[in-house]
Coordinates of N, CA and C in Angstrom, one line a residue:
M1 N -51.3 31.0 1.7 CA -50.2 29.2 2.1 C -48.6 30.0 1.5
D2 N -48.7 30.0 0.6 CA -47.6 30.1 -0.3 C -46.4 31.6 0.5
K3 N -47.0 32.4 1.0 CA -46.3 33.2 1.9 C -45.2 33.1 3.0
Y4 N -46.5 32.4 3.6 CA -45.9 31.9 4.6 C -44.8 30.7 4.8
D5 N -45.2 29.6 3.9 CA -44.2 28.8 3.1 C -42.6 29.3 3.2
A6 N -42.6 30.0 2.3 CA -41.5 30.8 2.1 C -40.9 32.0 2.7
L7 N -41.9 32.2 3.4 CA -41.4 33.1 4.6 C -40.5 31.7 6.3
R8 N -40.9 30.6 6.3 CA -40.8 29.8 6.7 C -39.0 29.0 6.2
A9 N -39.1 28.9 5.5 CA -37.9 28.6 4.2 C -37.1 29.8 4.8
K10 N -36.8 30.7 4.4 CA -36.0 31.8 4.7 C -35.8 31.7 6.5
M11 N -36.6 31.4 7.1 CA -36.9 31.3 8.8 C -35.4 29.7 9.3
K12 N -36.4 29.2 8.5 CA -35.1 27.8 8.5 C -33.6 28.0 8.5
K13 N -33.7 28.8 7.1 CA -31.8 29.0 6.4 C -31.6 29.7 7.6
K14 N -31.8 30.4 7.7 CA -31.2 31.5 8.7 C -30.7 31.0 9.9
T15 N -31.3 30.1 10.4 CA -31.2 29.4 11.9 C -30.1 27.8 11.5
K16 N -30.1 27.5 10.3 CA -29.1 26.2 9.8 C -28.1 27.5 9.9
N17 N -27.7 29.1 9.4 CA -26.5 29.8 9.1 C -26.7 29.9 10.2
K18 N -26.6 29.8 11.5 CA -26.6 30.6 12.1 C -25.6 29.4 13.1
E19 N -25.7 27.8 13.5 CA -25.8 26.7 13.8 C -24.7 26.5 13.2
L20 N -24.1 26.7 11.9 CA -22.9 26.6 10.8 C -22.0 27.1 11.3
K21 N -22.1 28.7 11.2 CA -20.9 29.5 12.2 C -21.1 29.3 13.9
K22 N -21.4 28.5 14.8 CA -21.9 28.5 15.7 C -20.4 26.9 15.5
T23 N -20.5 26.7 15.0 CA -19.9 25.3 14.5 C -18.3 25.5 14.4
R24 N -18.5 26.7 13.3 CA -17.2 26.9 12.9 C -16.6 27.3 13.6
E25 N -16.5 28.6 14.4 CA -16.2 29.5 15.3 C -16.7 28.0 16.7
E26 N -16.5 27.6 16.9 CA -16.1 26.3 17.9 C -15.2 25.7 17.3
A27 N -14.8 25.5 15.8 CA -13.9 24.7 15.9 C -12.4 25.1 15.2
I28 N -12.7 26.4 15.2 CA -11.4 27.5 15.2 C -11.1 28.1 16.2
S29 N -11.8 28.1 17.3 CA -11.6 28.0 18.4 C -11.0 27.0 19.3
R30 N -10.9 25.9 18.9 CA -10.3 24.3 19.7 C -9.0 24.5 18.7
Q31 N -8.8 24.5 16.9 CA -7.9 25.2 16.6 C -6.7 25.2 17.1
S32 N -7.4 27.1 17.2 CA -6.4 28.1 18.0 C -5.5 27.7 19.2
D33 N -6.4 27.2 20.6 CA -5.7 26.7 21.1 C -4.8 25.8 21.5
V34 N -4.9 23.9 20.5 CA -3.4 23.7 20.2 C -2.7 24.6 19.9
A35 N -3.1 25.4 18.7 CA -1.6 25.5 17.8 C -0.9 26.5 19.0
V36 N -1.6 27.1 20.1 CA -1.0 28.2 20.9 C 0.2 26.9 21.8
E37 N -0.8 26.0 22.2 CA -0.1 24.8 23.5 C 1.2 24.5 22.4
A38 N 0.6 23.5 21.2 CA 2.0 24.0 20.6 C 3.5 25.0 20.5
I39 N 2.9 26.0 20.7 CA 3.8 26.8 20.4 C 5.0 27.4 22.1
R40 N 4.3 26.9 22.6 CA 4.6 26.9 24.4 C 5.2 25.7 24.8
K41 N 4.8 24.7 23.9 CA 6.1 23.6 24.1 C 6.8 23.9 23.3
T42 N 7.1 24.2 22.4 CA 8.0 24.3 21.5 C 9.1 25.8 21.9
L43 N 8.8 26.4 23.3 CA 9.2 27.7 23.4 C 9.6 27.2 24.5
E44 N 9.3 26.3 25.2 CA 10.0 25.7 26.4 C 10.9 24.8 26.1
A45 N 11.0 24.0 25.2 CA 12.0 22.7 24.4 C 13.2 23.8 23.8
V46 N 12.8 25.1 23.2 CA 14.0 26.5 23.5 C 14.4 26.4 24.3
Y47 N 14.0 26.6 25.0 CA 14.2 27.2 26.6 C 15.5 26.5 27.0
K48 N 15.1 25.4 27.2 CA 16.5 23.9 27.8 C 17.5 24.3 26.9
V49 N 17.3 23.8 25.6 CA 18.3 23.7 24.9 C 19.5 24.9 24.9
R50 N 18.5 26.1 25.4 CA 19.2 27.2 25.4 C 20.5 27.7 27.2
K51 N 19.0 26.9 27.4 CA 20.2 27.1 29.3 C 20.8 26.0 29.0
I52 N 21.0 24.5 28.0 CA 22.1 23.6 28.7 C 23.4 24.3 28.2
K53 N 23.4 24.7 26.7 CA 24.1 25.5 26.1 C 24.5 26.4 26.7
D54 N 24.1 27.6 27.5 CA 24.7 28.3 27.9 C 25.2 27.3 29.2
E55 N 25.1 26.7 30.2 CA 25.3 26.4 31.2 C 26.9 25.4 30.7
E56 N 26.6 24.6 29.8 CA 28.2 24.1 29.7 C 29.5 25.4 29.4
R57 N 28.7 26.4 28.4 CA 29.4 27.6 28.5 C 30.3 28.1 29.6
M58 N 29.3 28.6 30.2 CA 29.9 28.8 32.0 C 30.7 27.9 32.2
K59 N 30.4 26.7 32.2 CA 31.5 24.8 32.5 C 33.3 26.2 32.9
S60 N 33.2 26.3 31.5 CA 34.2 26.3 31.0 C 35.3 27.6 31.8
K61 N 34.5 28.4 32.1 CA 35.2 29.7 32.8 C 36.5 30.1 32.6
Q62 N 36.5 30.0 31.0 CA 37.0 30.6 30.8 C 37.1 31.8 29.5
L63 N 36.3 32.4 30.0 CA 35.7 33.6 29.5 C 36.9 34.4 29.6
V64 N 37.3 35.0 28.4 CA 37.8 36.7 28.1 C 36.7 37.6 28.5
R65 N 37.2 38.8 28.4 CA 36.1 40.0 28.8 C 35.3 39.8 27.7
G66 N 36.0 40.0 26.0 CA 35.6 40.2 25.1 C 34.3 39.4 24.7
A67 N 34.5 37.5 24.8 CA 34.0 36.3 25.1 C 32.2 36.8 26.1
L68 N 32.9 37.1 27.3 CA 31.4 37.4 27.8 C 30.9 38.8 27.6
V69 N 31.1 40.0 27.3 CA 30.8 40.8 26.3 C 29.9 40.0 25.1
T70 N 30.4 39.4 24.7 CA 29.3 38.7 23.0 C 28.2 37.6 24.0
F71 N 28.8 37.2 24.8 CA 27.9 36.1 26.0 C 26.4 37.1 26.2
L72 N 26.6 37.8 26.8 CA 25.8 39.1 27.5 C 25.5 39.5 26.5
A73 N 25.6 39.8 25.1 CA 24.9 40.3 24.0 C 23.5 39.5 23.9
E74 N 24.2 38.6 23.8 CA 23.8 37.1 22.8 C 22.5 36.5 24.1
Q75 N 22.5 36.7 25.4 CA 21.6 36.5 25.8 C 20.7 37.8 26.5
A76 N 20.7 39.2 26.2 CA 19.1 40.1 25.6 C 19.1 40.1 24.9
R77 N 20.0 39.3 23.3 CA 19.2 39.2 22.3 C 18.0 38.0 22.5
R78 N 18.3 37.1 23.6 CA 17.5 35.8 23.6 C 16.6 36.1 24.4
L79 N 16.1 37.7 24.6 CA 15.3 37.5 25.7 C 13.4 36.6 25.7
P80 N 13.1 36.6 26.7 CA 11.9 35.3 26.4 C 10.5 35.6 25.9
L81 N 10.3 35.2 24.7 CA 9.5 35.3 24.5 C 8.3 34.6 24.8
Y82 N 7.0 35.5 25.3 CA 5.9 34.8 26.4 C 4.4 35.3 25.4
V83 N 4.0 34.5 25.5 CA 2.8 34.0 24.8 C 1.8 34.0 26.2
R84 N 0.7 35.1 26.5 CA 0.0 34.5 27.8 C -1.4 34.6 27.1
E85 N -2.0 33.7 28.0 CA -3.0 33.5 27.3 C -4.3 34.7 27.7
I86 N -5.5 34.4 27.2 CA -6.5 35.6 26.5 C -6.8 35.9 27.9
G87 N -6.4 37.2 28.2 CA -7.4 38.1 29.3 C -7.1 37.7 30.6
A88 N -5.7 37.6 30.4 CA -4.1 37.5 31.6 C -4.3 39.1 31.3
L89 N -3.6 39.6 32.8 CA -3.0 40.9 33.3 C -1.8 41.3 32.6
A90 N -1.1 41.9 31.6 CA 0.4 42.5 31.6 C 1.0 42.4 32.1
L91 N 2.2 42.1 33.2 CA 2.8 42.6 34.6 C 4.4 43.3 34.1

């Protein structure tokens, strides 16, 4: 009976380890979802601020050629950062 008890104890330990692993994976998954959502919201806020700033700049309508080229270069440098969802197709 001693061998069987040791075997049962090992099996019980393996089962417990699998349950712990699954719980950890679920927790990590939830945390990563929260982090991605926070990044998306932050990027949205940044884009809104940039849009307002750019609209104010364009309202002046007194952009000389050099300033316009600088403005265009700045816009190109700030291309949108896109965080896609897992499994989404790249366009």
